[in-house]
Amino acid sequence: MTFLLPVLVASLALVNPTVAQSVDGSKYNSPTAGPPSSYFAAATSIPVAALKSAAAKASTAAKDATYPINNSGGAAKVTIHSDWSKFSEGAAFVWVADMDVDCDGIDYKCKGNQDGQSETNFGALAAYEVPWIVIPDKFGTTYQSVLPGNNVGAVICDGKMFYGIYGDSDGDDPEVIGEASWLMARTCFPNDDLNGNAGHGSVDVTYILFTGKDSVLPSSALNKNYITDFSTLRSMGDSLMGSLAKNLGLSGGSETSTTTGSAPTTTCSWSGHCLGASCSTENDCSDDFVCTSGKCANP
Ligand SMILES: *[C@@H]1O[C@H](CO)[C@@H](O)[C@H](O)[C@H]1NC(C)=O
């Protein structure tokens, strides 16, 4: 039997080329050496720019959905939208806000944190290790049935998309919106030394939070303190985000824009398989395009 093992290992490696990022979270529980951003970044096939524009157009207010971005009088108010909440796959709430730093949980003594609590809503997460999104507590209570906790979500910050989980809520008076864990905030804006007392103030961060039980990161991928399996976070994120993009009629991530030379110039219903894309048969081409001399072309 022993000679079979290398063969088995080799073939498994071929079937699953993505190395599972199972981690001992405590090794990343550091303010300056958290998990690399690649562990929770969206795949290049996700149409980030198009999702950001679509998010800016969402207009249907959810219930109990409007909150100030900080507690000074006259602070801008932001509304959580429910336009995307009825899809059967990839249903989500969406809003655009600033990004303050939350360090509740075991890293509550992070730099600048004045009012930390040692627990987060569904555990005692490590803000240095877990990319999480915060929502106002009242909103979480109103939508508890579809937001049971640890739902996968994403932020779009500075043109990049990162996945995280709904890990904490804000119960200040007034409750404020636009907040994420230390790791998420500092990954979004790595040059700004964001900390418990210094957030990203511009209202230009898109938050997408998936709803329903199918969007909850399973207990096999996290424990009370840490995410232990980033591959699952990423694959759930890509899958939910792909469904959402499809529901919104969006196609084309950077897959299209990074194609060199014969880059397809038109958009079509199957991103990366539009006019000019490489093909070997017409099944490789979108819509009713045919495959002529190795390129998708009009029939
Ligand atoms: C609160 O938000 C407003 C923008 O709405 C900003 O001008 C102000 O500086 C913020 N205050 C604090 C304390 O961050």
mmCIF file of C-alpha atoms and ligand atoms in Angstrom:
data_model
loop_
_atom_site.group_PDB
_atom_site.id
_atom_site.type_symbol
_atom_site.label_atom_id
_atom_site.label_comp_id
_atom_site.label_asym_id
_atom_site.label_seq_id
_atom_site.Cartn_x
_atom_site.Cartn_y
_atom_site.Cartn_z
ATOM 1 C CA MET A 1 0.000 0.000 0.000
ATOM 2 C CA THR A 2 2.727 2.468 0.786
ATOM 3 C CA PHE A 3 3.585 3.092 -2.867
ATOM 4 C CA LEU A 4 0.010 4.238 -3.514
ATOM 5 C CA LEU A 5 0.179 7.129 -1.133
ATOM 6 C CA PRO A 6 2.344 9.494 -3.200
ATOM 7 C CA VAL A 7 0.083 8.829 -6.204
ATOM 8 C CA LEU A 8 -2.988 9.632 -4.161
ATOM 9 C CA VAL A 9 -1.454 12.795 -2.764
ATOM 10 C CA ALA A 10 -0.345 13.922 -6.208
ATOM 11 C CA SER A 11 -3.776 13.373 -7.724
ATOM 12 C CA LEU A 12 -5.519 15.179 -4.888
ATOM 13 C CA ALA A 13 -3.206 18.094 -5.453
ATOM 14 C CA LEU A 14 -4.298 18.182 -9.086
ATOM 15 C CA VAL A 15 -7.983 18.012 -8.271
ATOM 16 C CA ASN A 16 -7.729 20.770 -5.703
ATOM 17 C CA PRO A 17 -5.003 23.216 -6.693
ATOM 18 C CA THR A 18 -6.064 25.729 -4.026
ATOM 19 C CA VAL A 19 -4.059 25.114 -0.903
ATOM 20 C CA ALA A 20 -6.457 25.140 2.003
ATOM 21 C CA GLN A 21 -5.623 28.033 4.291
ATOM 22 C CA SER A 22 -6.281 26.307 7.572
ATOM 23 C CA VAL A 23 -4.527 28.319 10.191
ATOM 24 C CA ASP A 24 -3.771 28.431 13.850
ATOM 25 C CA GLY A 25 -5.270 31.869 14.309
ATOM 26 C CA SER A 26 -3.205 32.687 17.377
ATOM 27 C CA LYS A 27 -0.130 32.893 15.113
ATOM 28 C CA TYR A 28 -1.725 35.844 13.330
ATOM 29 C CA ASN A 29 -3.020 37.566 16.427
ATOM 30 C CA SER A 30 -0.711 40.527 16.013
ATOM 31 C CA PRO A 31 -1.443 44.195 15.256
ATOM 32 C CA THR A 32 1.168 44.258 12.507
ATOM 33 C CA ALA A 33 1.354 40.646 11.315
ATOM 34 C CA GLY A 34 -2.207 39.520 10.732
ATOM 35 C CA PRO A 35 -3.259 37.185 7.935
ATOM 36 C CA PRO A 36 -2.141 38.351 4.470
ATOM 37 C CA SER A 37 -4.816 40.125 2.445
ATOM 38 C CA SER A 38 -4.754 37.323 -0.144
ATOM 39 C CA TYR A 39 -6.425 35.088 2.453
ATOM 40 C CA PHE A 40 -9.637 37.094 2.247
ATOM 41 C CA ALA A 41 -9.444 38.992 -1.067
ATOM 42 C CA ALA A 42 -12.095 38.436 -3.739
ATOM 43 C CA ALA A 43 -11.135 36.495 -6.855
ATOM 44 C CA THR A 44 -10.122 38.577 -9.877
ATOM 45 C CA SER A 45 -13.224 37.278 -11.686
ATOM 46 C CA ILE A 46 -15.509 39.292 -9.363
ATOM 47 C CA PRO A 47 -16.619 42.524 -11.098
ATOM 48 C CA VAL A 48 -15.693 44.811 -8.230
ATOM 49 C CA ALA A 49 -16.045 48.162 -10.015
ATOM 50 C CA ALA A 50 -19.443 47.226 -11.443
ATOM 51 C CA LEU A 51 -20.666 46.050 -8.036
ATOM 52 C CA LYS A 52 -19.520 49.319 -6.495
ATOM 53 C CA SER A 53 -21.477 51.347 -9.059
ATOM 54 C CA ALA A 54 -24.526 49.152 -8.629
ATOM 55 C CA ALA A 55 -24.309 49.556 -4.840
ATOM 56 C CA ALA A 56 -24.281 53.342 -5.194
ATOM 57 C CA LYS A 57 -27.609 53.112 -7.043
ATOM 58 C CA ALA A 58 -29.407 50.990 -4.468
ATOM 59 C CA SER A 59 -32.258 53.083 -3.092
ATOM 60 C CA THR A 60 -34.764 51.021 -1.131
ATOM 61 C CA ALA A 61 -34.361 51.607 2.593
ATOM 62 C CA ALA A 62 -34.501 48.550 4.814
ATOM 63 C CA LYS A 63 -36.296 48.746 8.171
ATOM 64 C CA ASP A 64 -34.505 50.604 11.019
ATOM 65 C CA ALA A 65 -31.817 51.363 8.478
ATOM 66 C CA THR A 66 -30.530 54.929 8.872
ATOM 67 C CA TYR A 67 -27.631 55.803 11.198
ATOM 68 C CA PRO A 68 -25.048 58.587 11.554
ATOM 69 C CA ILE A 69 -21.448 57.749 10.657
ATOM 70 C CA ASN A 70 -20.138 59.143 13.942
ATOM 71 C CA ASN A 71 -21.510 60.632 17.120
ATOM 72 C CA SER A 72 -20.887 64.320 16.444
ATOM 73 C CA GLY A 73 -23.999 66.319 15.797
ATOM 74 C CA GLY A 74 -24.442 66.904 12.086
ATOM 75 C CA ALA A 75 -22.566 63.768 11.054
ATOM 76 C CA ALA A 76 -23.599 62.362 7.691
ATOM 77 C CA LYS A 77 -26.323 59.720 7.804
ATOM 78 C CA VAL A 78 -26.175 56.473 5.891
ATOM 79 C CA THR A 79 -29.010 54.118 4.966
ATOM 80 C CA ILE A 80 -28.801 50.352 4.576
ATOM 81 C CA HIS A 81 -30.561 49.257 1.394
ATOM 82 C CA SER A 82 -32.642 46.172 0.770
ATOM 83 C CA ASP A 83 -32.819 46.290 -3.049
ATOM 84 C CA TRP A 84 -30.740 43.072 -3.208
ATOM 85 C CA SER A 85 -32.347 41.262 -0.312
ATOM 86 C CA LYS A 86 -34.906 39.207 -2.218
ATOM 87 C CA PHE A 87 -32.643 37.156 -4.480
ATOM 88 C CA SER A 88 -32.788 33.420 -3.916
ATOM 89 C CA GLU A 89 -28.982 33.221 -4.113
ATOM 90 C CA GLY A 90 -26.617 36.015 -3.225
ATOM 91 C CA ALA A 91 -29.253 38.048 -1.342
ATOM 92 C CA ALA A 92 -27.629 40.900 0.560
ATOM 93 C CA PHE A 93 -27.988 44.216 2.326
ATOM 94 C CA VAL A 94 -25.819 47.000 0.963
ATOM 95 C CA TRP A 95 -24.656 50.424 2.171
ATOM 96 C CA VAL A 96 -21.899 52.952 1.615
ATOM 97 C CA ALA A 97 -20.216 54.429 4.685
ATOM 98 C CA ASP A 98 -16.954 55.420 6.325
ATOM 99 C CA MET A 99 -14.779 52.855 8.115
ATOM 100 C CA ASP A 100 -13.997 53.131 11.790
ATOM 101 C CA VAL A 101 -11.913 50.536 13.607
ATOM 102 C CA ASP A 102 -13.532 48.021 15.955
ATOM 103 C CA CYS A 103 -11.317 46.121 18.384
ATOM 104 C CA ASP A 104 -13.928 44.476 20.595
ATOM 105 C CA GLY A 105 -13.053 40.898 21.526
ATOM 106 C CA ILE A 106 -9.710 39.600 22.747
ATOM 107 C CA ASP A 107 -7.724 42.443 21.166
ATOM 108 C CA TYR A 108 -9.803 45.160 22.834
ATOM 109 C CA LYS A 109 -6.652 46.851 24.080
ATOM 110 C CA CYS A 110 -5.630 47.798 20.547
ATOM 111 C CA LYS A 111 -3.993 51.149 19.940
ATOM 112 C CA GLY A 112 -6.362 54.074 20.396
ATOM 113 C CA ASN A 113 -9.236 51.998 21.748
ATOM 114 C CA GLN A 114 -10.947 53.759 24.600
ATOM 115 C CA ASP A 115 -14.157 51.829 25.050
ATOM 116 C CA GLY A 116 -13.313 48.223 24.162
ATOM 117 C CA GLN A 117 -15.334 45.237 25.257
ATOM 118 C CA SER A 118 -13.742 41.816 25.638
ATOM 119 C CA GLU A 119 -16.485 40.067 23.693
ATOM 120 C CA THR A 120 -17.964 40.360 20.240
ATOM 121 C CA ASN A 121 -21.555 39.476 19.422
ATOM 122 C CA PHE A 122 -21.035 35.808 18.626
ATOM 123 C CA GLY A 123 -17.801 35.061 20.478
ATOM 124 C CA ALA A 124 -14.678 36.924 21.516
ATOM 125 C CA LEU A 125 -13.071 37.434 18.143
ATOM 126 C CA ALA A 126 -9.535 38.670 17.549
ATOM 127 C CA ALA A 127 -9.646 41.978 15.688
ATOM 128 C CA TYR A 128 -6.066 41.448 14.490
ATOM 129 C CA GLU A 129 -6.921 38.078 12.889
ATOM 130 C CA VAL A 130 -10.546 38.232 11.769
ATOM 131 C CA PRO A 131 -11.780 40.518 8.990
ATOM 132 C CA TRP A 132 -15.209 41.462 10.256
ATOM 133 C CA ILE A 133 -17.948 43.934 9.522
ATOM 134 C CA VAL A 134 -19.935 45.764 12.219
ATOM 135 C CA ILE A 135 -23.593 46.704 11.890
ATOM 136 C CA PRO A 136 -25.703 48.893 14.165
ATOM 137 C CA ASP A 137 -27.181 46.742 16.917
ATOM 138 C CA LYS A 138 -30.760 47.753 16.208
ATOM 139 C CA PHE A 139 -30.422 46.691 12.592
ATOM 140 C CA GLY A 140 -29.001 43.327 13.654
ATOM 141 C CA THR A 141 -31.930 42.784 16.008
ATOM 142 C CA THR A 142 -34.532 43.778 13.432
ATOM 143 C CA TYR A 143 -33.089 41.359 10.883
ATOM 144 C CA GLN A 144 -31.940 38.613 13.249
ATOM 145 C CA SER A 145 -33.810 35.930 11.300
ATOM 146 C CA VAL A 146 -31.690 36.509 8.180
ATOM 147 C CA LEU A 147 -28.605 37.772 10.031
ATOM 148 C CA PRO A 148 -28.012 35.109 12.674
ATOM 149 C CA GLY A 149 -24.333 36.094 12.987
ATOM 150 C CA ASN A 150 -21.105 35.212 11.189
ATOM 151 C CA ASN A 151 -22.790 35.856 7.842
ATOM 152 C CA VAL A 152 -20.250 36.333 5.086
ATOM 153 C CA GLY A 153 -19.993 39.843 3.683
ATOM 154 C CA ALA A 154 -17.600 42.017 1.761
ATOM 155 C CA VAL A 155 -16.252 45.526 1.658
ATOM 156 C CA ILE A 156 -15.085 47.452 -1.374
ATOM 157 C CA CYS A 157 -12.429 49.900 -0.254
ATOM 158 C CA ASP A 158 -9.968 51.795 -2.388
ATOM 159 C CA GLY A 159 -11.050 49.701 -5.408
ATOM 160 C CA LYS A 160 -10.394 46.343 -3.759
ATOM 161 C CA MET A 161 -12.830 43.787 -2.377
ATOM 162 C CA PHE A 162 -12.248 41.819 0.812
ATOM 163 C CA TYR A 163 -14.465 39.233 2.459
ATOM 164 C CA GLY A 164 -15.305 39.174 6.121
ATOM 165 C CA ILE A 165 -18.034 38.111 8.502
ATOM 166 C CA TYR A 166 -20.711 39.924 10.448
ATOM 167 C CA GLY A 167 -18.910 39.593 13.758
ATOM 168 C CA ASP A 168 -20.014 42.498 15.908
ATOM 169 C CA SER A 169 -22.617 45.221 16.319
ATOM 170 C CA ASP A 170 -22.457 48.794 17.523
ATOM 171 C CA GLY A 171 -24.548 49.635 20.559
ATOM 172 C CA ASP A 172 -23.318 53.171 21.203
ATOM 173 C CA ASP A 173 -25.750 56.016 21.761
ATOM 174 C CA PRO A 174 -26.400 56.983 19.063
ATOM 175 C CA GLU A 175 -25.651 53.769 17.210
ATOM 176 C CA VAL A 176 -23.248 54.514 14.390
ATOM 177 C CA ILE A 177 -22.591 52.854 11.034
ATOM 178 C CA GLY A 178 -19.389 52.271 9.056
ATOM 179 C CA GLU A 179 -17.081 50.080 11.088
ATOM 180 C CA ALA A 180 -14.912 47.011 10.637
ATOM 181 C CA SER A 181 -12.269 45.093 12.542
ATOM 182 C CA TRP A 182 -8.703 46.306 12.946
ATOM 183 C CA LEU A 183 -7.527 43.763 10.350
ATOM 184 C CA MET A 184 -10.157 44.739 7.791
ATOM 185 C CA ALA A 185 -9.664 48.489 8.221
ATOM 186 C CA ARG A 186 -5.888 48.336 8.073
ATOM 187 C CA THR A 187 -5.951 45.990 5.083
ATOM 188 C CA CYS A 188 -8.256 48.404 3.254
ATOM 189 C CA PHE A 189 -6.127 51.442 4.052
ATOM 190 C CA PRO A 190 -2.637 50.145 4.814
ATOM 191 C CA ASN A 191 -0.890 53.516 4.775
ATOM 192 C CA ASP A 192 -3.132 55.420 7.163
ATOM 193 C CA ASP A 193 -2.223 53.895 10.549
ATOM 194 C CA LEU A 194 -5.909 53.410 11.311
ATOM 195 C CA ASN A 195 -6.566 52.495 14.944
ATOM 196 C CA GLY A 196 -9.206 52.531 17.644
ATOM 197 C CA ASN A 197 -9.173 56.312 17.642
ATOM 198 C CA ALA A 198 -8.515 57.008 13.944
ATOM 199 C CA GLY A 199 -10.872 55.757 11.259
ATOM 200 C CA HIS A 200 -11.193 56.304 7.526
ATOM 201 C CA GLY A 201 -13.578 59.266 7.467
ATOM 202 C CA SER A 202 -14.740 59.451 3.850
ATOM 203 C CA VAL A 203 -18.067 57.881 3.044
ATOM 204 C CA ASP A 204 -16.689 55.818 0.156
ATOM 205 C CA VAL A 205 -16.565 52.247 1.426
ATOM 206 C CA THR A 206 -19.177 49.823 0.082
ATOM 207 C CA TYR A 207 -20.461 47.167 2.472
ATOM 208 C CA ILE A 208 -22.284 44.089 1.183
ATOM 209 C CA LEU A 209 -23.658 41.694 3.783
ATOM 210 C CA PHE A 210 -25.172 38.408 2.647
ATOM 211 C CA THR A 211 -28.333 37.158 4.322
ATOM 212 C CA GLY A 212 -29.760 33.787 5.219
ATOM 213 C CA LYS A 213 -28.385 30.601 6.708
ATOM 214 C CA ASP A 214 -26.523 29.638 3.536
ATOM 215 C CA SER A 215 -24.322 32.689 3.964
ATOM 216 C CA VAL A 216 -23.171 31.866 7.486
ATOM 217 C CA LEU A 217 -19.544 30.840 7.817
ATOM 218 C CA PRO A 218 -19.774 27.306 9.262
ATOM 219 C CA SER A 219 -18.427 26.486 12.704
ATOM 220 C CA SER A 220 -15.826 24.258 11.021
ATOM 221 C CA ALA A 221 -14.167 27.439 9.707
ATOM 222 C CA LEU A 222 -13.956 29.492 12.883
ATOM 223 C CA ASN A 223 -13.842 29.191 16.624
ATOM 224 C CA LYS A 224 -14.647 31.584 19.432
ATOM 225 C CA ASN A 225 -11.584 33.746 18.675
ATOM 226 C CA TYR A 226 -10.279 33.084 15.188
ATOM 227 C CA ILE A 227 -11.097 32.223 11.609
ATOM 228 C CA THR A 228 -9.365 28.872 11.163
ATOM 229 C CA ASP A 229 -10.147 28.256 7.496
ATOM 230 C CA PHE A 230 -9.796 31.206 5.153
ATOM 231 C CA SER A 231 -10.327 29.055 2.049
ATOM 232 C CA THR A 232 -13.919 28.496 3.082
ATOM 233 C CA LEU A 233 -14.439 32.208 3.729
ATOM 234 C CA ARG A 234 -13.062 33.004 0.286
ATOM 235 C CA SER A 235 -14.905 30.314 -1.610
ATOM 236 C CA MET A 236 -18.217 31.210 0.040
ATOM 237 C CA GLY A 237 -17.558 34.878 -0.682
ATOM 238 C CA ASP A 238 -16.735 34.285 -4.329
ATOM 239 C CA SER A 239 -19.730 32.022 -4.775
ATOM 240 C CA LEU A 240 -22.229 34.380 -3.112
ATOM 241 C CA MET A 241 -20.739 37.414 -4.852
ATOM 242 C CA GLY A 242 -20.825 35.610 -8.202
ATOM 243 C CA SER A 243 -24.535 34.868 -7.683
ATOM 244 C CA LEU A 244 -25.212 38.465 -6.697
ATOM 245 C CA ALA A 245 -23.357 39.823 -9.735
ATOM 246 C CA LYS A 246 -25.295 37.480 -11.992
ATOM 247 C CA ASN A 247 -28.602 38.555 -10.443
ATOM 248 C CA LEU A 248 -27.634 42.164 -11.096
ATOM 249 C CA GLY A 249 -26.757 41.402 -14.701
ATOM 250 C CA LEU A 250 -23.125 42.291 -14.144
ATOM 251 C CA SER A 251 -20.367 40.503 -15.919
ATOM 252 C CA GLY A 252 -16.667 40.885 -16.354
ATOM 253 C CA GLY A 253 -14.190 41.162 -13.556
ATOM 254 C CA SER A 254 -10.572 42.022 -14.194
ATOM 255 C CA GLU A 255 -10.499 38.735 -16.142
ATOM 256 C CA THR A 256 -11.544 40.775 -19.155
ATOM 257 C CA SER A 257 -9.324 43.758 -18.582
ATOM 258 C CA THR A 258 -6.192 41.702 -17.963
ATOM 259 C CA THR A 259 -6.535 39.769 -21.225
ATOM 260 C CA THR A 260 -3.732 41.088 -23.365
ATOM 261 C CA GLY A 261 -3.510 41.624 -27.101
ATOM 262 C CA SER A 262 -6.778 40.307 -28.400
ATOM 263 C CA ALA A 263 -8.777 41.646 -25.473
ATOM 264 C CA PRO A 264 -12.500 41.403 -26.116
ATOM 265 C CA THR A 265 -13.843 44.891 -26.651
ATOM 266 C CA THR A 266 -17.516 44.228 -26.131
ATOM 267 C CA THR A 267 -19.371 43.019 -23.100
ATOM 268 C CA CYS A 268 -21.677 40.038 -23.325
ATOM 269 C CA SER A 269 -23.586 37.733 -21.012
ATOM 270 C CA TRP A 270 -20.633 35.397 -20.323
ATOM 271 C CA SER A 271 -17.675 37.423 -19.133
ATOM 272 C CA GLY A 272 -14.368 36.431 -20.701
ATOM 273 C CA HIS A 273 -16.138 34.681 -23.589
ATOM 274 C CA CYS A 274 -17.201 37.714 -25.608
ATOM 275 C CA LEU A 275 -16.197 38.819 -29.112
ATOM 276 C CA GLY A 276 -12.479 38.312 -29.615
ATOM 277 C CA ALA A 277 -11.986 35.856 -26.716
ATOM 278 C CA SER A 278 -9.948 32.717 -27.398
ATOM 279 C CA CYS A 279 -11.958 29.576 -28.122
ATOM 280 C CA SER A 280 -11.682 26.092 -29.522
ATOM 281 C CA THR A 281 -15.369 25.460 -30.260
ATOM 282 C CA GLU A 282 -18.438 27.690 -30.300
ATOM 283 C CA ASN A 283 -19.351 26.288 -26.880
ATOM 284 C CA ASP A 284 -16.530 28.448 -25.530
ATOM 285 C CA CYS A 285 -18.235 31.596 -26.782
ATOM 286 C CA SER A 286 -21.063 33.600 -25.250
ATOM 287 C CA ASP A 287 -24.479 34.223 -26.785
ATOM 288 C CA ASP A 288 -24.694 33.121 -30.430
ATOM 289 C CA PHE A 289 -21.065 33.892 -31.225
ATOM 290 C CA VAL A 290 -19.160 31.275 -33.212
ATOM 291 C CA CYS A 291 -15.530 30.222 -32.957
ATOM 292 C CA THR A 292 -13.627 31.391 -36.031
ATOM 293 C CA SER A 293 -9.870 30.852 -36.240
ATOM 294 C CA GLY A 294 -9.621 30.447 -32.475
ATOM 295 C CA LYS A 295 -11.547 33.644 -31.624
ATOM 296 C CA CYS A 296 -15.188 34.204 -30.708
ATOM 297 C CA ALA A 297 -16.790 36.076 -33.592
ATOM 298 C CA ASN A 298 -20.166 37.137 -34.912
ATOM 299 C CA PRO A 299 -21.945 34.320 -36.765
HETATM 300 C C1 LIG B 1 -18.153 63.045 11.709
HETATM 301 O O1 LIG B 1 -18.539 62.998 10.341
HETATM 302 C C2 LIG B 1 -18.471 64.241 9.659
HETATM 303 C C3 LIG B 1 -18.938 64.000 8.235
HETATM 304 O O2 LIG B 1 -20.275 63.659 8.207
HETATM 305 C C4 LIG B 1 -17.064 64.783 9.677
HETATM 306 O O3 LIG B 1 -17.023 66.039 9.048
HETATM 307 C C5 LIG B 1 -16.578 64.874 11.105
HETATM 308 O O4 LIG B 1 -15.225 65.250 11.109
HETATM 309 C C6 LIG B 1 -16.724 63.553 11.824
HETATM 310 N N1 LIG B 1 -16.375 63.716 13.230
HETATM 311 C C7 LIG B 1 -15.544 62.886 13.836
HETATM 312 C C8 LIG B 1 -15.335 63.162 15.286
HETATM 313 O O5 LIG B 1 -14.990 61.966 13.274
#
